[in-house]
Short mmCIF file of N, CA and C in Angstrom, two decimals:
data_model
loop_
_atom_site.label_atom_id
_atom_site.label_comp_id
_atom_site.label_asym_id
_atom_site.label_seq_id
_atom_site.Cartn_x
_atom_site.Cartn_y
_atom_site.Cartn_z
N MET A 1 216.51 -86.26 166.95
CA MET A 1 217.60 -85.70 166.49
C MET A 1 217.00 -85.68 164.85
N GLY A 2 216.12 -86.33 164.28
CA GLY A 2 215.75 -86.27 163.10
C GLY A 2 215.02 -85.20 163.01
N THR A 3 214.31 -84.65 164.07
CA THR A 3 213.35 -83.23 163.44
C THR A 3 214.26 -82.39 163.87
N GLU A 4 215.34 -82.21 164.32
CA GLU A 4 215.91 -81.02 164.62
C GLU A 4 216.82 -80.98 163.34
N GLU A 5 217.59 -81.98 162.71
CA GLU A 5 218.22 -82.06 161.27
C GLU A 5 216.88 -81.60 160.33
N SER A 6 215.99 -81.96 160.57
CA SER A 6 214.79 -81.65 159.41
C SER A 6 214.47 -80.12 159.58
N ARG A 7 214.60 -79.49 160.67
CA ARG A 7 214.16 -78.20 160.91
C ARG A 7 215.54 -77.27 160.52
N GLU A 8 216.68 -77.75 160.75
CA GLU A 8 217.65 -77.28 160.26
C GLU A 8 217.75 -76.88 158.57
N THR A 9 217.44 -78.06 158.02
CA THR A 9 217.27 -78.08 156.57
C THR A 9 216.09 -77.37 156.14
N LYS A 10 215.15 -76.93 156.92
CA LYS A 10 214.25 -76.34 156.38
C LYS A 10 214.51 -74.81 156.57
N VAL A 11 215.31 -74.47 157.54
CA VAL A 11 215.57 -73.01 157.78
C VAL A 11 216.74 -72.55 156.76
N SER A 12 217.79 -73.70 156.67
CA SER A 12 218.78 -73.48 155.45
C SER A 12 218.10 -73.57 154.26
N SER A 13 217.25 -74.08 153.74
CA SER A 13 216.68 -74.12 152.57
C SER A 13 215.73 -72.72 152.62
N PHE A 14 215.20 -72.42 153.54
CA PHE A 14 214.59 -71.03 153.29
C PHE A 14 215.44 -69.71 153.28
N GLU A 15 216.75 -69.97 154.24
CA GLU A 15 217.58 -68.86 153.87
C GLU A 15 218.10 -68.91 152.56
N GLU A 16 218.32 -69.63 151.88
CA GLU A 16 218.89 -69.98 150.23
C GLU A 16 218.15 -69.48 149.66
N VAL A 17 216.62 -69.69 149.72
CA VAL A 17 215.56 -68.86 149.02
C VAL A 17 215.94 -67.50 148.97
N ILE A 18 215.64 -66.73 150.62
CA ILE A 18 216.08 -65.44 150.35
C ILE A 18 217.11 -65.00 149.75
N GLN A 19 218.33 -65.56 149.85
CA GLN A 19 219.59 -65.19 149.30
C GLN A 19 219.12 -65.15 148.19
N LYS A 20 218.45 -66.46 147.26
CA LYS A 20 218.76 -66.18 145.88
C LYS A 20 217.80 -65.30 145.30
N THR A 21 216.96 -64.89 146.00
CA THR A 21 216.06 -63.66 145.88
C THR A 21 216.45 -62.33 145.69
N ARG A 22 217.34 -62.06 146.50
CA ARG A 22 218.29 -60.96 146.53
C ARG A 22 219.34 -61.27 145.65
N GLU A 23 219.61 -62.07 145.21
CA GLU A 23 220.82 -62.30 143.91
C GLU A 23 219.55 -61.83 142.49
N LEU A 24 218.58 -62.37 142.64
CA LEU A 24 217.59 -61.74 141.38
C LEU A 24 217.26 -60.50 141.64
N THR A 25 217.10 -59.81 142.80
CA THR A 25 216.68 -58.58 142.94
C THR A 25 218.16 -57.84 142.37
N ALA A 26 219.23 -58.12 142.75
CA ALA A 26 220.62 -57.63 142.24
C ALA A 26 220.52 -57.30 140.72
N LEU A 27 220.11 -58.65 140.23
CA LEU A 27 220.21 -58.80 138.80
C LEU A 27 218.98 -57.90 138.00
N LEU A 28 218.05 -57.44 138.71
CA LEU A 28 216.91 -56.81 138.06
C LEU A 28 217.23 -55.24 138.47
N LYS A 29 217.88 -55.12 139.39
CA LYS A 29 218.56 -53.83 139.52
C LYS A 29 219.45 -53.00 138.58
N GLU A 30 220.23 -54.46 138.02
CA GLU A 30 221.03 -54.21 136.64
C GLU A 30 220.78 -53.95 135.52
N ASP A 31 219.43 -54.23 135.24
CA ASP A 31 218.61 -54.20 133.90
C ASP A 31 218.75 -52.90 133.41
N GLU A 32 218.70 -53.11 132.17
CA GLU A 32 218.82 -51.33 131.53
C GLU A 32 217.47 -50.58 131.75
N ARG A 33 216.37 -51.55 131.87
CA ARG A 33 215.25 -51.01 132.05
C ARG A 33 214.90 -50.50 133.23
N TYR A 34 215.25 -51.03 134.36
CA TYR A 34 215.59 -50.70 135.85
C TYR A 34 216.13 -49.44 135.87
N GLN A 35 217.49 -49.49 135.25
CA GLN A 35 218.25 -48.35 135.08
C GLN A 35 217.75 -47.16 134.70
N GLU A 36 216.82 -46.95 133.60
CA GLU A 36 216.13 -45.98 132.77
C GLU A 36 215.36 -45.42 133.45
N TYR A 37 214.44 -46.57 134.48
CA TYR A 37 213.17 -46.14 135.24
C TYR A 37 213.91 -45.11 136.40
N CYS A 38 214.79 -45.31 136.83
CA CYS A 38 215.58 -45.02 138.31
C CYS A 38 215.98 -43.31 137.72
N ARG A 39 216.57 -43.36 136.36
CA ARG A 39 217.03 -42.14 135.98
C ARG A 39 215.69 -41.10 135.49
N SER A 40 214.63 -41.79 135.21
CA SER A 40 213.60 -40.72 134.62
C SER A 40 212.73 -40.21 135.79
N LEU A 41 212.62 -41.46 136.85
CA LEU A 41 212.31 -40.95 137.94
C LEU A 41 212.85 -39.56 138.56
N GLU A 42 213.97 -39.62 138.73
CA GLU A 42 215.02 -38.63 139.04
C GLU A 42 214.59 -37.23 138.59
N ARG A 43 214.64 -37.23 137.08
CA ARG A 43 214.43 -36.51 136.52
C ARG A 43 212.97 -35.75 136.53
N LEU A 44 212.10 -36.72 137.08
CA LEU A 44 210.76 -36.08 137.16
C LEU A 44 210.54 -35.36 138.55
N LYS A 45 211.24 -36.16 139.32
CA LYS A 45 211.22 -35.53 140.91
C LYS A 45 212.04 -34.40 140.95
N SER A 46 212.76 -34.05 140.06
CA SER A 46 213.57 -32.55 140.19
C SER A 46 212.59 -31.35 139.68
N ARG A 47 211.33 -31.62 139.18
CA ARG A 47 210.17 -31.13 138.99
C ARG A 47 208.79 -31.10 140.22
N PRO A 48 209.08 -30.88 141.21
CA PRO A 48 208.27 -31.34 142.19
C PRO A 48 206.66 -31.23 142.09
N GLU A 49 206.51 -29.92 141.50
CA GLU A 49 205.00 -29.60 141.32
C GLU A 49 204.72 -30.46 140.21
N LEU A 50 205.42 -31.02 139.09
CA LEU A 50 205.07 -31.86 138.13
C LEU A 50 204.76 -33.18 138.68
N TYR A 51 205.80 -33.60 139.59
CA TYR A 51 205.64 -35.10 140.13
C TYR A 51 204.55 -35.23 141.00
N LYS A 52 204.13 -34.10 141.74
CA LYS A 52 203.14 -34.26 142.60
C LYS A 52 201.91 -34.27 141.43
N GLU A 53 201.75 -33.71 140.56
CA GLU A 53 200.42 -33.60 139.78
C GLU A 53 200.24 -35.14 139.12
N LEU A 54 201.52 -35.16 138.51
CA LEU A 54 201.34 -36.65 137.93
C LEU A 54 201.04 -37.90 139.02
N ASN A 55 201.21 -37.48 140.30
CA ASN A 55 200.85 -38.61 141.43
C ASN A 55 199.64 -38.76 141.57
N GLY A 56 198.81 -37.33 141.45
CA GLY A 56 197.57 -37.03 141.59
C GLY A 56 196.77 -37.90 140.58
N PHE A 57 197.19 -37.82 139.10
CA PHE A 57 196.63 -38.84 138.14
C PHE A 57 196.81 -39.99 138.42
N ARG A 58 198.01 -40.53 138.75
CA ARG A 58 198.41 -41.89 139.07
C ARG A 58 197.26 -42.52 139.99
N ARG A 59 197.00 -41.61 141.16
CA ARG A 59 196.10 -42.27 142.30
C ARG A 59 194.69 -42.34 141.79
N LYS A 60 194.30 -41.35 140.99
CA LYS A 60 193.18 -41.40 140.32
C LYS A 60 192.90 -42.45 139.51
N ASN A 61 193.62 -42.54 138.63
CA ASN A 61 193.69 -43.53 137.55
C ASN A 61 193.59 -45.07 138.25
N LEU A 62 194.34 -45.26 139.06
CA LEU A 62 194.28 -46.75 140.07
C LEU A 62 192.86 -46.86 140.38
N GLU A 63 192.41 -45.54 141.14
CA GLU A 63 190.94 -45.75 141.98
C GLU A 63 190.04 -46.46 141.25
N LEU A 64 190.02 -45.77 139.40
CA LEU A 64 189.43 -45.56 138.27
C LEU A 64 189.27 -47.41 137.72
N GLN A 65 190.73 -47.96 137.87
CA GLN A 65 191.06 -49.17 137.40
C GLN A 65 190.43 -50.05 138.76
N ILE A 66 190.38 -49.96 139.91
CA ILE A 66 189.82 -50.85 140.74
C ILE A 66 188.61 -50.68 141.10
N GLN A 67 187.75 -50.03 140.57
CA GLN A 67 186.14 -49.90 140.78
C GLN A 67 185.47 -51.06 139.92
N ASP A 68 184.63 -51.55 140.62
CA ASP A 68 183.74 -52.28 140.00
C ASP A 68 182.58 -51.98 138.84
N ASP A 69 182.68 -50.59 138.99
CA ASP A 69 181.51 -49.90 137.70
C ASP A 69 182.39 -49.91 136.83
N ALA A 70 182.25 -50.92 135.68
CA ALA A 70 182.95 -50.75 134.49
C ALA A 70 182.16 -50.40 133.52
N GLU A 71 180.80 -49.89 133.90
CA GLU A 71 179.81 -49.38 132.83
C GLU A 71 180.35 -47.87 132.14
N ASP A 72 180.78 -47.05 132.82
CA ASP A 72 181.31 -45.55 132.35
C ASP A 72 182.95 -45.83 132.44
N TYR A 73 183.49 -46.92 132.44
CA TYR A 73 184.98 -46.60 132.73
C TYR A 73 185.74 -46.06 131.62
N ASP A 74 185.51 -46.26 130.43
CA ASP A 74 185.97 -45.55 129.18
C ASP A 74 185.94 -43.83 129.17
N ASP A 75 184.99 -43.50 129.62
CA ASP A 75 184.41 -42.45 129.46
C ASP A 75 184.87 -41.41 130.73
N ARG A 76 185.05 -42.40 131.91
CA ARG A 76 185.64 -41.53 132.93
C ARG A 76 187.02 -41.41 132.69
N THR A 77 187.96 -42.64 132.26
CA THR A 77 189.40 -42.72 131.97
C THR A 77 189.62 -41.25 131.12
N GLU A 78 188.85 -41.40 130.07
CA GLU A 78 189.22 -40.47 128.87
C GLU A 78 189.00 -39.00 129.43
N GLU A 79 187.94 -38.82 130.46
CA GLU A 79 187.70 -37.48 131.20
C GLU A 79 188.97 -37.47 131.86
N LEU A 80 189.67 -38.40 132.66
CA LEU A 80 190.67 -37.96 133.67
C LEU A 80 191.90 -37.81 132.76
N GLN A 81 192.11 -38.28 131.56
CA GLN A 81 193.38 -37.82 130.82
C GLN A 81 193.14 -36.42 130.18
N LYS A 82 191.66 -36.16 130.05
CA LYS A 82 191.71 -34.87 129.42
C LYS A 82 191.99 -33.96 130.49
N GLN A 83 191.75 -33.79 131.79
CA GLN A 83 191.98 -33.49 132.98
C GLN A 83 193.31 -33.13 133.06
N TYR A 84 194.23 -34.04 132.93
CA TYR A 84 195.63 -34.03 133.03
C TYR A 84 196.55 -33.84 131.72
N LYS A 85 195.83 -33.47 130.79
CA LYS A 85 196.37 -33.73 129.27
C LYS A 85 197.74 -32.79 129.22
N ASN A 86 197.65 -31.63 130.03
CA ASN A 86 198.91 -30.62 129.94
C ASN A 86 199.94 -31.33 130.75
N ILE A 87 200.10 -32.02 131.57
CA ILE A 87 201.37 -32.79 132.06
C ILE A 87 201.37 -34.18 131.73
N LEU A 88 200.54 -34.64 130.79
CA LEU A 88 200.71 -36.21 130.65
C LEU A 88 201.59 -35.75 129.22
N MET A 89 201.54 -34.74 128.61
CA MET A 89 202.12 -34.47 127.38
C MET A 89 203.55 -33.96 127.71
N GLU A 90 204.00 -33.65 128.88
CA GLU A 90 205.49 -33.33 129.35
C GLU A 90 206.35 -34.49 128.64
N SER A 91 207.50 -34.15 128.30
CA SER A 91 208.23 -35.41 128.05
C SER A 91 208.89 -36.41 129.05
N VAL A 92 208.92 -35.13 130.26
CA VAL A 92 209.72 -36.04 130.93
C VAL A 92 208.83 -36.90 131.72
N VAL A 93 207.38 -36.44 131.97
CA VAL A 93 206.43 -37.41 132.23
C VAL A 93 206.26 -38.53 131.07
N MET A 94 206.11 -38.59 129.90
CA MET A 94 206.23 -39.29 128.99
C MET A 94 207.19 -40.54 129.09
N ASP A 95 208.63 -39.75 129.47
CA ASP A 95 209.69 -40.78 129.77
C ASP A 95 209.65 -41.52 130.64
N PHE A 96 209.00 -41.02 131.93
CA PHE A 96 208.98 -41.86 133.17
C PHE A 96 207.79 -42.93 133.04
N LEU A 97 206.84 -42.57 132.56
CA LEU A 97 205.61 -43.61 132.27
C LEU A 97 206.06 -44.91 131.58
N ARG A 98 206.91 -44.45 130.41
CA ARG A 98 207.20 -45.31 129.32
C ARG A 98 208.25 -46.33 130.27
N SER A 99 208.96 -46.00 130.79
CA SER A 99 210.10 -46.59 131.56
C SER A 99 209.33 -47.43 132.69
N GLU A 100 208.29 -46.50 133.61
CA GLU A 100 207.84 -47.34 134.41
C GLU A 100 207.05 -48.69 133.88
N GLN A 101 206.40 -48.32 132.49
CA GLN A 101 206.06 -49.73 132.22
C GLN A 101 206.81 -50.69 131.80
N ALA A 102 208.19 -50.34 130.99
CA ALA A 102 209.15 -51.21 130.97
C ALA A 102 209.50 -52.19 132.02
N VAL A 103 209.33 -51.72 133.15
CA VAL A 103 209.86 -52.33 134.43
C VAL A 103 208.61 -53.20 135.13
N CYS A 104 207.28 -52.58 135.13
CA CYS A 104 206.35 -53.22 135.25
C CYS A 104 206.38 -54.66 134.38
N LYS A 105 206.42 -54.54 132.82
CA LYS A 105 206.42 -55.58 132.12
C LYS A 105 207.48 -56.75 132.70
N LEU A 106 208.94 -56.32 132.92
CA LEU A 106 209.69 -57.23 133.22
C LEU A 106 209.50 -57.80 134.51
N LEU A 107 208.99 -57.08 135.73
CA LEU A 107 208.49 -57.62 136.89
C LEU A 107 207.14 -58.99 136.33
N ARG A 108 206.44 -58.65 135.58
CA ARG A 108 205.25 -59.32 135.61
C ARG A 108 205.91 -60.88 134.63
N GLU A 109 206.95 -60.76 133.88
CA GLU A 109 207.48 -61.79 133.04
C GLU A 109 208.35 -62.82 134.39
N VAL A 110 208.66 -61.88 135.12
CA VAL A 110 209.49 -63.01 136.40
C VAL A 110 208.46 -63.44 137.12
N TYR A 111 207.10 -62.81 137.21
CA TYR A 111 206.13 -63.51 138.08
C TYR A 111 205.48 -64.60 137.38
N GLU A 112 205.48 -64.38 135.96
CA GLU A 112 204.42 -65.47 135.27
C GLU A 112 205.68 -66.62 135.20
N VAL A 113 207.09 -66.55 135.16
CA VAL A 113 208.13 -67.65 135.31
C VAL A 113 207.60 -68.20 136.75
N LEU A 114 207.76 -67.53 137.79
CA LEU A 114 207.13 -68.05 139.31
C LEU A 114 205.87 -68.72 139.45
N TYR A 115 204.84 -68.15 138.75
CA TYR A 115 203.52 -68.73 138.68
C TYR A 115 203.55 -69.99 138.01
N GLY A 116 204.36 -69.94 136.99
CA GLY A 116 204.52 -71.46 135.99
C GLY A 116 205.10 -72.34 136.67
N GLU A 117 205.84 -72.15 137.51
CA GLU A 117 206.92 -73.11 138.49
C GLU A 117 206.52 -73.30 139.35
N ILE A 118 205.52 -72.77 140.06
CA ILE A 118 205.10 -73.26 141.41
C ILE A 118 203.65 -73.40 141.25
N ALA A 119 203.36 -74.78 141.82
CA ALA A 119 202.01 -75.53 141.84
C ALA A 119 201.49 -74.76 142.67
N LEU A 120 200.47 -73.92 142.60
CA LEU A 120 199.38 -73.20 143.55
C LEU A 120 197.97 -73.47 142.89
N ASP A 121 196.92 -74.34 143.83
CA ASP A 121 195.56 -74.41 143.56
C ASP A 121 194.75 -73.32 143.68
N ILE A 122 194.93 -72.79 142.42
CA ILE A 122 193.82 -71.58 142.63
C ILE A 122 192.44 -71.68 141.98
N SER A 123 192.07 -73.38 141.69
CA SER A 123 190.93 -73.38 141.02
C SER A 123 189.37 -72.80 141.47
N TYR A 124 189.70 -72.00 142.83
CA TYR A 124 188.41 -71.64 143.43
C TYR A 124 188.13 -70.35 142.52
N MET A 125 188.95 -69.80 142.21
CA MET A 125 188.93 -68.65 141.20
C MET A 125 188.23 -68.78 139.83
N ASP A 126 188.10 -69.80 139.52
CA ASP A 126 187.67 -70.27 138.25
C ASP A 126 186.03 -69.98 138.45
N GLU A 127 185.21 -69.37 137.40
CA GLU A 127 183.76 -69.14 137.61
C GLU A 127 183.19 -70.33 137.30
N GLU A 128 181.98 -70.36 138.02
CA GLU A 128 180.82 -71.57 138.13
C GLU A 128 180.04 -71.34 136.87
#
């Protein structure tokens, strides 16, 4: 009977974690930074061609960031920004990118709290 009780406690505990996560998510969605992100995304999406072009820029920018070849990273990033300068200067795009960055910062701060409070051995990541 002890094993069954232990299993019920584990399930209950997991369900509580999920419930608290949903509560945290609801709080994050109420945050003004997230609300502004949603509004700016809607404004941007109301201009489908601009939205499509920005997504192309974002995709290429991400590809640059994850490549291992850092040798000419700055030059390629500068070239990409020049290529997309016309859309990056649009106020709706600037507003969206600014609000997206604010939400990313908010989420990063939440992750940092979790990471700081949850003991996880990642010593294998240290350079030798």
